[in-house]
PDB file of C-alpha atoms in Angstrom:
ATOM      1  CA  UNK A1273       3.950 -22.564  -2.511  1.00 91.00           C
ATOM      2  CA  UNK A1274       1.793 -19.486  -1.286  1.00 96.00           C
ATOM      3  CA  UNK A1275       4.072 -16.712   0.192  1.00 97.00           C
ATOM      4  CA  UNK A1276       2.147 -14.223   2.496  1.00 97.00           C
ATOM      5  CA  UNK A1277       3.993 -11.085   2.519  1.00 97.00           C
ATOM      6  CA  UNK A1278       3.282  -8.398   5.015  1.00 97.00           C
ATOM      7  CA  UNK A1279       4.665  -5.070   5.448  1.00 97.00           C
ATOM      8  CA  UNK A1280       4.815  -3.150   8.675  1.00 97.00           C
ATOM      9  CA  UNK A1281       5.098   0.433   9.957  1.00 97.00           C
ATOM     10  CA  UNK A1282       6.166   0.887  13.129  1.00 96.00           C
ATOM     11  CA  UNK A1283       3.848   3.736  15.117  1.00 96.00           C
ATOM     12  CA  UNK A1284       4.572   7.079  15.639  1.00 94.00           C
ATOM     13  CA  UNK A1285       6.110   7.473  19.009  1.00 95.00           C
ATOM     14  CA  UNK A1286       8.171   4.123  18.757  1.00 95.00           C
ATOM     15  CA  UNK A1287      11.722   4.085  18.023  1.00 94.00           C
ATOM     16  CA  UNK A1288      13.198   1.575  14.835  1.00 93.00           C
ATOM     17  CA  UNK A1289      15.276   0.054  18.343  1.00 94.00           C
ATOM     18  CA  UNK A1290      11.933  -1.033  20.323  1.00 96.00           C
ATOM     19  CA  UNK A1291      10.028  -1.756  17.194  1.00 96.00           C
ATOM     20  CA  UNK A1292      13.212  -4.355  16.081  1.00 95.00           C
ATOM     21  CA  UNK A1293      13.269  -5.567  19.389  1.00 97.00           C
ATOM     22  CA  UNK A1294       9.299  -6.176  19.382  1.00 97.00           C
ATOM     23  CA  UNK A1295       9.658  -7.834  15.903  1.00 97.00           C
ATOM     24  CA  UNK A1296      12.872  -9.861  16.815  1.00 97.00           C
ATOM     25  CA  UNK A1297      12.386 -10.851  20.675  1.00 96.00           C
ATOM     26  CA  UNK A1298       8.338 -11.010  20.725  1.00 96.00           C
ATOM     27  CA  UNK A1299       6.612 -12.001  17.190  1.00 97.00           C
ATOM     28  CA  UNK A1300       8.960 -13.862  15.588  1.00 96.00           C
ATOM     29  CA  UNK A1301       8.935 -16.252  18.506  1.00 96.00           C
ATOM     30  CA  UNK A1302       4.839 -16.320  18.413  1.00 96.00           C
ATOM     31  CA  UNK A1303       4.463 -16.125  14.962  1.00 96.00           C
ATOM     32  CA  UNK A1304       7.058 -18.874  14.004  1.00 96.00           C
ATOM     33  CA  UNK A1305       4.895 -21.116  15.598  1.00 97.00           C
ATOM     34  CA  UNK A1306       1.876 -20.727  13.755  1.00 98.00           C
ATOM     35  CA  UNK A1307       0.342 -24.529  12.267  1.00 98.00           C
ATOM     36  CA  UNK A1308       1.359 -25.285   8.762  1.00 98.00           C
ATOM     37  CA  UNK A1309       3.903 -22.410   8.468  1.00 98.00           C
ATOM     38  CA  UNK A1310       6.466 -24.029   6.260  1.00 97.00           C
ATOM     39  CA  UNK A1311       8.871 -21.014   6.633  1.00 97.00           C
ATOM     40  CA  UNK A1312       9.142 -17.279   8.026  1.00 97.00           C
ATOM     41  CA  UNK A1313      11.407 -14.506   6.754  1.00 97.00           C
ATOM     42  CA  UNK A1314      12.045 -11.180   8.888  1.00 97.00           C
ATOM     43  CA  UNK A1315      13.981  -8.692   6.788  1.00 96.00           C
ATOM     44  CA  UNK A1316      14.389  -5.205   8.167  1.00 95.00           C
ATOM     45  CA  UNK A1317      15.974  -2.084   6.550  1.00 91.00           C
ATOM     46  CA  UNK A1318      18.809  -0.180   7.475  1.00 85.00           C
ATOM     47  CA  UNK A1319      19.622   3.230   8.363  1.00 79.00           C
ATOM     48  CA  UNK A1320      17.910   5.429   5.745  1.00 76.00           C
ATOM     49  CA  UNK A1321      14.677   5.975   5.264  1.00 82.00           C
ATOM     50  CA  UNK A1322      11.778   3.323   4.344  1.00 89.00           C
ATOM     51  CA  UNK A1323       8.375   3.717   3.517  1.00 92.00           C
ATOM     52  CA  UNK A1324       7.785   0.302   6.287  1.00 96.00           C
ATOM     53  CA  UNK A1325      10.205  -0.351   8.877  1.00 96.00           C
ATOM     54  CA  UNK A1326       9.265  -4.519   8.450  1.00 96.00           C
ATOM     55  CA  UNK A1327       8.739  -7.010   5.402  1.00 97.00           C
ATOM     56  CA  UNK A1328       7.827 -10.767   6.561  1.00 97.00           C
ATOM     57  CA  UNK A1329       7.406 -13.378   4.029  1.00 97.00           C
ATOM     58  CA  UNK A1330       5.460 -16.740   5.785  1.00 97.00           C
ATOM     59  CA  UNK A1331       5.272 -19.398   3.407  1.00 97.00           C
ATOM     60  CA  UNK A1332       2.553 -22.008   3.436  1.00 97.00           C
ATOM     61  CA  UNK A1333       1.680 -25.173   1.230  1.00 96.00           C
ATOM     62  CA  UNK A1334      -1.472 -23.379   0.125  1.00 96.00           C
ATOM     63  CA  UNK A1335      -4.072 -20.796   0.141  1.00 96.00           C
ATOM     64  CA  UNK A1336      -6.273 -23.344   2.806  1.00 97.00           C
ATOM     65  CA  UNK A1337      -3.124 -23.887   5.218  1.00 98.00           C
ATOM     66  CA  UNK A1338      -2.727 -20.164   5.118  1.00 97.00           C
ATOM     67  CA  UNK A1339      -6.399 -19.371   6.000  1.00 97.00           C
ATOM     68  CA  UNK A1340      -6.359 -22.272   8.576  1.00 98.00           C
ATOM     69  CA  UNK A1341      -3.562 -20.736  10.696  1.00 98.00           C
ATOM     70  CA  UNK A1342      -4.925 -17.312  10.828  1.00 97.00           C
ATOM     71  CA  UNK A1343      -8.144 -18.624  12.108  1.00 98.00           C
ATOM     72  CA  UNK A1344      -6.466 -20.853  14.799  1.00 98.00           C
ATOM     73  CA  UNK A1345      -6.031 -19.487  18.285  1.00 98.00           C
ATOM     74  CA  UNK A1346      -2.695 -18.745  17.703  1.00 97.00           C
ATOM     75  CA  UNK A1347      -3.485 -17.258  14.310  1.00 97.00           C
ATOM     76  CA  UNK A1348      -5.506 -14.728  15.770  1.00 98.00           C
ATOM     77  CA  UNK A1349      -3.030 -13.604  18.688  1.00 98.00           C
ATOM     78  CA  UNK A1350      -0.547 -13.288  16.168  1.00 97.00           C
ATOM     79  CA  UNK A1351      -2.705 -11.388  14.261  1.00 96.00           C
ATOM     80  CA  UNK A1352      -3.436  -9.178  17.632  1.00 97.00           C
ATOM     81  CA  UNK A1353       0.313  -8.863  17.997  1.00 97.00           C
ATOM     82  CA  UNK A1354       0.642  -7.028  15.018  1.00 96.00           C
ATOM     83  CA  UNK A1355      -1.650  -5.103  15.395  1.00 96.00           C
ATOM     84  CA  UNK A1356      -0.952  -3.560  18.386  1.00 96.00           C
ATOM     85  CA  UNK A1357       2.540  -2.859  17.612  1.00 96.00           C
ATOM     86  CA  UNK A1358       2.293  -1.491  13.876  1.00 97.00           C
ATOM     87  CA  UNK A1359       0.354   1.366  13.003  1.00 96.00           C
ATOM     88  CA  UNK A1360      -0.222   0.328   9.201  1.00 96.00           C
ATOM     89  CA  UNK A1361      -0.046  -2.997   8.361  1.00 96.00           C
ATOM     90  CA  UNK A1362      -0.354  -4.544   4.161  1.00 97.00           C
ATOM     91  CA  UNK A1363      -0.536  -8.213   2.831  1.00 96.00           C
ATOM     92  CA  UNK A1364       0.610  -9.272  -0.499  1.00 97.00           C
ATOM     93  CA  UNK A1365      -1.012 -12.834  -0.548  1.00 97.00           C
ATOM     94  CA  UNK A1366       1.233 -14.218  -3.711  1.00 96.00           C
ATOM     95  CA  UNK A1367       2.400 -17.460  -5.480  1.00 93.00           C
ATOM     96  CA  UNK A1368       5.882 -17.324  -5.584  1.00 86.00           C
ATOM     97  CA  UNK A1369       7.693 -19.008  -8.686  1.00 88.00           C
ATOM     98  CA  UNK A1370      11.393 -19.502  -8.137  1.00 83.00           C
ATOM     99  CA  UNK A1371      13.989 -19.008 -10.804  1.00 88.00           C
ATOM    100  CA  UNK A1372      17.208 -20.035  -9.850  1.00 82.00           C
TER     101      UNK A1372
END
């Protein structure tokens, strides 16, 4: 299973309430629906201080399902999304190995 992590800071100007709402009400919703996504994780700190405000983990079969999706239509409007709404953006592309 290839997990696609991807770390988000919100921009400056933005509050942590509009940039939860963006992730929560607006991405999730396109980004869930991205082809061959086998499952999407949102996790989002609390109070104190983080170095990103967002961690998603998308999980796809493979490295080729993964590169599929982000060159889809979709893909690339999700993509877009995030882009306009983060003002740093980093991708862990991993293989995750599950212990327990």
């Amino acid at each position: 299973m290839l997990k696609l992590i991807s770390l988000l800071r919100r921009p400056e100007g933005m509050s942590k309430e509009e940039f939860r709402s963006w992730v929560l009400d607006e991405h999730v919703v396109l980004a869930r629906q991205l082809p061959g996504l086998r499952s999407y994780t949102v996790s989002l700190p609390g109070d104190g201080d983080s170095a990103y405000d967002c961690v998603n983990e998308l999980y796809f079969d493979d490295e080729e399902a993964r590169a599929a999706a982000f060159a889809s239509e979709l893909g690339k409007a999700v993509a877009a999304d995030a882009a306009a709404h983060a003002s740093e953006r980093v991708h862990l592309v991993t293989t995750e190995y599950r212990q327990l």
